[in-house]
Coordinates of C-alpha atoms in Angstrom, one line a residue:
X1 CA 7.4 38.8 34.4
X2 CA 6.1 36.3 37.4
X3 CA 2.7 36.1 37.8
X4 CA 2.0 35.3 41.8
X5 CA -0.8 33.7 43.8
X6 CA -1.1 33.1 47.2
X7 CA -2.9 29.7 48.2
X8 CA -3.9 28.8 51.8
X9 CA -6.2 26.3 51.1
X10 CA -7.6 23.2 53.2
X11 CA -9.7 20.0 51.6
X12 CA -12.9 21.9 53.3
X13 CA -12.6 25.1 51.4
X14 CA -12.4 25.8 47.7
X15 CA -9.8 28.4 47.6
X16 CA -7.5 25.8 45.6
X17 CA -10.4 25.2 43.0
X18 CA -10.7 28.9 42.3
X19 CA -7.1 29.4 42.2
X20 CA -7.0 26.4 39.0
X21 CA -9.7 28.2 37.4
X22 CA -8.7 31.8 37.7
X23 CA -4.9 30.4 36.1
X24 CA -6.7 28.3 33.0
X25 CA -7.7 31.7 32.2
X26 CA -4.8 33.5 32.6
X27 CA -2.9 30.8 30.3
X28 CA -5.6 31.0 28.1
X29 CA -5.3 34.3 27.4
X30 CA -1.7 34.9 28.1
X31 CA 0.1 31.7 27.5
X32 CA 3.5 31.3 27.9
X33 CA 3.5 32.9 31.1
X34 CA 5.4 32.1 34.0
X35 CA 2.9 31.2 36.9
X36 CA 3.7 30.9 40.3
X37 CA 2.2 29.9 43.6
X38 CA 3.5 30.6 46.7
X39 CA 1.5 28.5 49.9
X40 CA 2.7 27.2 53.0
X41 CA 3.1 23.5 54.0
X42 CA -0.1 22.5 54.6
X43 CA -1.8 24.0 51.9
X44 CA 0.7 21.5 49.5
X45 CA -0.1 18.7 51.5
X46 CA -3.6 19.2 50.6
X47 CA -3.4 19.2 46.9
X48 CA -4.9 15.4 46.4
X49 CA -7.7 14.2 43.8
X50 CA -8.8 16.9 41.8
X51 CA -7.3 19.6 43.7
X52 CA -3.8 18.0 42.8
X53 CA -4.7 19.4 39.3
X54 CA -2.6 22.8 40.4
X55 CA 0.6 21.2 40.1
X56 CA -0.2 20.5 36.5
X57 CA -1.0 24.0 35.8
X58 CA 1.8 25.9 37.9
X59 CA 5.3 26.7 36.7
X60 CA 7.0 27.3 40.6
X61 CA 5.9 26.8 43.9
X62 CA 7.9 28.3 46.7
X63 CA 7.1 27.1 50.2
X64 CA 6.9 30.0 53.3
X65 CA 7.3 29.3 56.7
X66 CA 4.3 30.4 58.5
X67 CA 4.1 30.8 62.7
X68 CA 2.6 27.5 64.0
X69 CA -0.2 28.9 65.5
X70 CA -1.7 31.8 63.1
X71 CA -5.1 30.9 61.5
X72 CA -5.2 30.1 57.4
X73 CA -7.0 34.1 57.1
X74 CA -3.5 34.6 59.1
X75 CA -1.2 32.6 57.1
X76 CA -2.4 33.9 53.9
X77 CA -1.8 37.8 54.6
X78 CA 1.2 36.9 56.0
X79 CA 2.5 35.5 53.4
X80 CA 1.2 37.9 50.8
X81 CA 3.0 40.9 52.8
X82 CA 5.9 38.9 52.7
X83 CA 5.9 38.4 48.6
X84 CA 8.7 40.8 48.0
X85 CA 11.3 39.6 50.4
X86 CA 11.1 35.9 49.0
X87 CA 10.0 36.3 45.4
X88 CA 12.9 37.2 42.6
X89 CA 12.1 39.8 39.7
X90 CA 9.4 41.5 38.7
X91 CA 6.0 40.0 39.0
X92 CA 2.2 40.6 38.6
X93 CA 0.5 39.2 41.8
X94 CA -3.5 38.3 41.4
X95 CA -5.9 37.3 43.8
X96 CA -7.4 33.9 43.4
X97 CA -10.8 35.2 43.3
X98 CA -9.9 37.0 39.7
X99 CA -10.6 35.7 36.5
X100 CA -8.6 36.8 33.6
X101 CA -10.0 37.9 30.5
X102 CA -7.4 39.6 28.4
X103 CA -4.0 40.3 27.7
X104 CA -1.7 41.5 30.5
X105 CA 1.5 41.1 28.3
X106 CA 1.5 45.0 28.5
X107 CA 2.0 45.3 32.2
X108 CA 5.5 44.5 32.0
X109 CA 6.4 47.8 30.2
X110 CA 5.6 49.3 33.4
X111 CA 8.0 51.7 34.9
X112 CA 6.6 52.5 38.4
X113 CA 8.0 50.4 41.2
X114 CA 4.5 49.8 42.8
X115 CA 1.4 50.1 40.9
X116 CA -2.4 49.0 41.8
X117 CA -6.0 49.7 41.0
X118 CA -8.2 52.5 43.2
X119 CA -10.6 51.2 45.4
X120 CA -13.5 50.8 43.6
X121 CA -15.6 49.4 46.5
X122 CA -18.8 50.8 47.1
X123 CA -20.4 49.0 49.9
X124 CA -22.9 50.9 51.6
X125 CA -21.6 49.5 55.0
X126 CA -19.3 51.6 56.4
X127 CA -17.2 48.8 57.9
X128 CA -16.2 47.7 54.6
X129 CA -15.3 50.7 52.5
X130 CA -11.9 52.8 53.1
X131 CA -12.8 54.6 56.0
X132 CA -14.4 52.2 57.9
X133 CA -11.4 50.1 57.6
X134 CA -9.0 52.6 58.8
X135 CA -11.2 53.8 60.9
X136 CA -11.4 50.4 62.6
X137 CA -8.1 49.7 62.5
X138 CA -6.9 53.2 63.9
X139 CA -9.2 53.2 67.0
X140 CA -7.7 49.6 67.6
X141 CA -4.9 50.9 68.2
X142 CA -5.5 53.5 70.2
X143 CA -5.1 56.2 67.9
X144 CA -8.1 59.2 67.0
X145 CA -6.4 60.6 63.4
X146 CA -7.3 58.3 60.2
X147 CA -7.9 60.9 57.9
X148 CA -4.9 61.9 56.4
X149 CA -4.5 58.5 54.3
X150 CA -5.7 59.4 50.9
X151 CA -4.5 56.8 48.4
X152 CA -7.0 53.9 48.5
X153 CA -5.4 50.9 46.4
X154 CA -6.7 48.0 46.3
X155 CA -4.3 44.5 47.0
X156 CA -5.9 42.3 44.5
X157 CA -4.1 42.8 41.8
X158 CA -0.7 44.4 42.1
X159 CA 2.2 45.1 39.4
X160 CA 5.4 44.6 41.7
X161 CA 9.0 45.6 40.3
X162 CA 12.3 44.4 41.5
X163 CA 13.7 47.8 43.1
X164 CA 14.4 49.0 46.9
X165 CA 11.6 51.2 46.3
X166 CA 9.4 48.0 46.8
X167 CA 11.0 46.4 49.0
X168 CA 10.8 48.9 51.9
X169 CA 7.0 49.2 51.0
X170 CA 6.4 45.8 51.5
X171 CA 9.0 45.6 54.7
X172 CA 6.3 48.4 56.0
X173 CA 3.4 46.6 55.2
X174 CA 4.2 43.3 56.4
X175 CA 5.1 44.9 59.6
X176 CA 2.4 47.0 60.3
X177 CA -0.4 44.3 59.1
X178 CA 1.9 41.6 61.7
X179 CA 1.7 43.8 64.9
X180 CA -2.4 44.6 63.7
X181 CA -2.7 41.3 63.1
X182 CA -1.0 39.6 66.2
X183 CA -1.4 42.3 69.1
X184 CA -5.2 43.7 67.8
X185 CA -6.8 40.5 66.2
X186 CA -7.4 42.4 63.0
X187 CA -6.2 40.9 59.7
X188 CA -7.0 42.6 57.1
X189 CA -4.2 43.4 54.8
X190 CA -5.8 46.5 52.9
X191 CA -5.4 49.2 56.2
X192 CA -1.7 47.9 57.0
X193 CA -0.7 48.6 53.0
X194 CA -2.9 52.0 52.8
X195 CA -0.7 53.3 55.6
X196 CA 3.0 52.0 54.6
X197 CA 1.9 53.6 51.4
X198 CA 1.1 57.0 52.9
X199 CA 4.6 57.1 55.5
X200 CA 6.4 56.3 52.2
X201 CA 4.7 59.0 50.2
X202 CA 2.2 57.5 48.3
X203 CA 4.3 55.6 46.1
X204 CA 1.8 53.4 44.7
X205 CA 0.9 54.3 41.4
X206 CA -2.5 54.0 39.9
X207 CA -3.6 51.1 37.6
X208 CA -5.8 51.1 35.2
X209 CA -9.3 49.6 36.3
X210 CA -9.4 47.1 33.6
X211 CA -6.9 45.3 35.1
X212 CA -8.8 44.8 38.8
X213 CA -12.2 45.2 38.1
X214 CA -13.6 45.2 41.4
X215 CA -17.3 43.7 40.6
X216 CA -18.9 44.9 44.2
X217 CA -18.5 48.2 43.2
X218 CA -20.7 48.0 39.9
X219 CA -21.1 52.3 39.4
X220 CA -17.5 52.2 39.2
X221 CA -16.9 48.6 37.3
X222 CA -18.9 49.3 34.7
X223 CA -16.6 52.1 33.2
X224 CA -14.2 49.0 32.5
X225 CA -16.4 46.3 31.5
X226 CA -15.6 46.3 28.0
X227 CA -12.4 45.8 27.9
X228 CA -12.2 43.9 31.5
X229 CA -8.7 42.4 31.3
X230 CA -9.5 40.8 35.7
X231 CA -12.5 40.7 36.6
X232 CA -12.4 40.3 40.6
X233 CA -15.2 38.7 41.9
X234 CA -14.1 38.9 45.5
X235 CA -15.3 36.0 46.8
X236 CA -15.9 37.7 50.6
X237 CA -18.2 39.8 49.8
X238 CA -21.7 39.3 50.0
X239 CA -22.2 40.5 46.8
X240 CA -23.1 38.7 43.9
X241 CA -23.7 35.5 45.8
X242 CA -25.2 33.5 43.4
X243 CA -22.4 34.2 41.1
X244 CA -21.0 30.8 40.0
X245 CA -17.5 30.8 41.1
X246 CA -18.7 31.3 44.4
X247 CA -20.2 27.7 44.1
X248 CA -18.3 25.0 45.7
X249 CA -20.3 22.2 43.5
X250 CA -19.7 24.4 40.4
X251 CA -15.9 24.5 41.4
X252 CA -15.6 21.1 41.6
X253 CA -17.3 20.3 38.6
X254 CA -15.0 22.5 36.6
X255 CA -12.2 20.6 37.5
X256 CA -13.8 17.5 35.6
X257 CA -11.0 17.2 33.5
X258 CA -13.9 16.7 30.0
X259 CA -15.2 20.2 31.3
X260 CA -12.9 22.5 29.4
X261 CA -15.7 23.5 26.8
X262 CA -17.9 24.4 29.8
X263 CA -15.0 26.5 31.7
X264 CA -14.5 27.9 28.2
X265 CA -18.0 28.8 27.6
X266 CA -18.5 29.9 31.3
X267 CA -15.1 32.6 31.1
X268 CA -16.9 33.7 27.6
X269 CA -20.2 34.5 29.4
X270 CA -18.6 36.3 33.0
X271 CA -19.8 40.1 31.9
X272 CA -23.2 38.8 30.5
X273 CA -23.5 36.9 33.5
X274 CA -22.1 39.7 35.2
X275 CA -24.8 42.2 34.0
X276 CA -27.6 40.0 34.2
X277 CA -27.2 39.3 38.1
X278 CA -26.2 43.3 38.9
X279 CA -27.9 44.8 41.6
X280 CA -26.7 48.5 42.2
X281 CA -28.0 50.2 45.5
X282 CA -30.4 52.9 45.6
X283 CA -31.0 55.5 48.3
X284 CA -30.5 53.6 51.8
X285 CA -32.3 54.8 54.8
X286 CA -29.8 56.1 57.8
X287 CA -31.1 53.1 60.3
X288 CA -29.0 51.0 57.7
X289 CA -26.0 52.3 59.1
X290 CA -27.2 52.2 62.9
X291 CA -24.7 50.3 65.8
X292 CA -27.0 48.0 65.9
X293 CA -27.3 46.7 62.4
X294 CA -23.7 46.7 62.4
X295 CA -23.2 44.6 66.0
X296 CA -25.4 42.0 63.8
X297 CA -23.8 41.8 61.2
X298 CA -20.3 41.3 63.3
X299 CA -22.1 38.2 64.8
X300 CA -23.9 37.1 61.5
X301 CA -20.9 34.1 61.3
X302 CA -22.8 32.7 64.4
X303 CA -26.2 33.2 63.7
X304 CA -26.5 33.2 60.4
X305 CA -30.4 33.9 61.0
X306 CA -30.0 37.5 61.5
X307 CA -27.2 37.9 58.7
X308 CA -30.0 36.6 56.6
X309 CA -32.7 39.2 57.6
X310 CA -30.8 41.9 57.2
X311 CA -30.0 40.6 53.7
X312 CA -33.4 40.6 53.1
X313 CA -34.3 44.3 54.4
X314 CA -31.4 45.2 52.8
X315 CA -32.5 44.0 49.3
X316 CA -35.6 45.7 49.4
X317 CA -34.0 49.1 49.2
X318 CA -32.2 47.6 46.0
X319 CA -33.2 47.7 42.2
X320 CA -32.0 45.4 39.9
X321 CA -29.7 46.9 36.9

């Protein structure tokens, strides 16, 4: 079994640094394995000073050819939908923003042509949980009905065999995200692959949470905490955002090549760490969910003044765990 990331990565971004940290663990804890990177040509290009210290590290790089003009958000779902089609055999694909913690040796027993963890997310912003996604992406496209997709999975971490079964799933997906992403301007992978999943008859199959422990949704997460073989720290998210891998000086630090005892110490202390920076919500007043609130928060990239306010009103309808 293959174990895949995807890396679109520039010098001004630390997308490569996480990717080196989140595969020391995995060799730490499953060496042996077979690790591969798939990126486009730019993203290898860019792999200088410490951030060369991926080719070290990585078994197999296979190079896709990306449309000239897409954006790296762009480039990166494209080539994740496109996984299947390019990639031989079976194979374990991880997001970068994962660190692994245990054994996933076991995974390879697996039988199911498709399998990947429930949506654990539990954002209280409807824009970012199931719904709102679909919702989003439905009325983009013209269409009322969203409803009828059941099977939230989430793509962070997904167990991939070699079989037709897969294949036409991720033909489906790839297609559906490219016409959402190229005729609608929206790029999120997750809708695209809820909905190929549902015309194909829900043939993803679940996996266990302790292999994508989804830490923004901490009710859910903490069922799997103990024996936490990814923890996904989803580096989007707004949660957690003091959470060290999130740290671009951290990053960089950890790839001091006399820093193995700290990146040692630092995997050894993620569900501490974890626990002792949790903040769950309680009960959130409707106005939270107004048009307004949301219109900000669409806008927050460009003022980053009012993305911080409503942080801060946010917060004080949270209690810390």
């Amino acid at each position: 079994m293959k174990y895949v990331y995807v890396l679109v990565s520039r010098s001004n971004d630390c997308y490569a640094e996480q990717t080196i940290v989140s595969i020391y663990s995995l060799r730490k804890t499953n060496p042996g394995c077979h690790v591969l990177v798939a990126a486009d040509d730019d993203t290898l290009k860019s792999l200088t000073g410490k951030r060369s210290r991926l080719k070290d590290i990585v078994d197999e790089f296979v190079c896709f050819d990306v449309p000239v003009n897409y954006s790296p958000v762009q480039r990166s779902r494209h080539i994740k939908t496109s996984l299947r089609q390019e990639i031989s055999g079976d194979f374990l694909f991880v997001d970068a923003d994962t660190l692994i913690l245990g054994d996933l040796s076991g995974l390879a027993e697996i039988g199911d042509d498709f399998c990947a963890a429930r949506m654990q997310d539990s954002y209280e912003w409807s824009v970012d949980n199931p719904q709102g996604m679909l919702k989003t992406y439905y009325e983009m496209r013209g269409l009322k009905e969203y409803s009828g997709v059941r099977d939230y999975h989430n793509s962070g971490v997904m167990f991939i065999k070699d079989t037709p079964a897969a294949h036409e799933l991720f033909r489906d997906w790839h297609e559906l995200w490219t016409e959402s992403s190229t005729q609608f301007g929206y790029h999120k992978d997750q809708p695209a692959l809820w909905i190929a999943n549902y015309r194909k008859g829900s043939i993803i199959k679940d996996l266990d949470g302790k292999y994508n422990l989804q830490a923004t949704a901490p009710r859910i997460a903490l069922r799997y905490l103990g024996d936490c073989r990814v923890f996904h720290y989803i580096s989007t998210a707004r949660f957690l955002a003091g959470f060290n891998m999130k740290n671009p000086e951290f990053l960089d630090k950890m790839l001091d090549s006399d820093n193995s005892a700290e990146l040692d110490m630092m995997l050894a202390d993620v569900k501490n760490d974890y626990l002792n920076g949790l903040y769950i919500s309680t009960n959130l007043p409707d106005w939270i969910y107004s048009p307004l609130v949301q219109i900000a928060r669409k806008i927050s990239e460009r003022l980053p003044a009012i993305d911080k306010t409503i942080i801060k009103i946010n917060n004080l309808f949270h209690k810390k765990y």
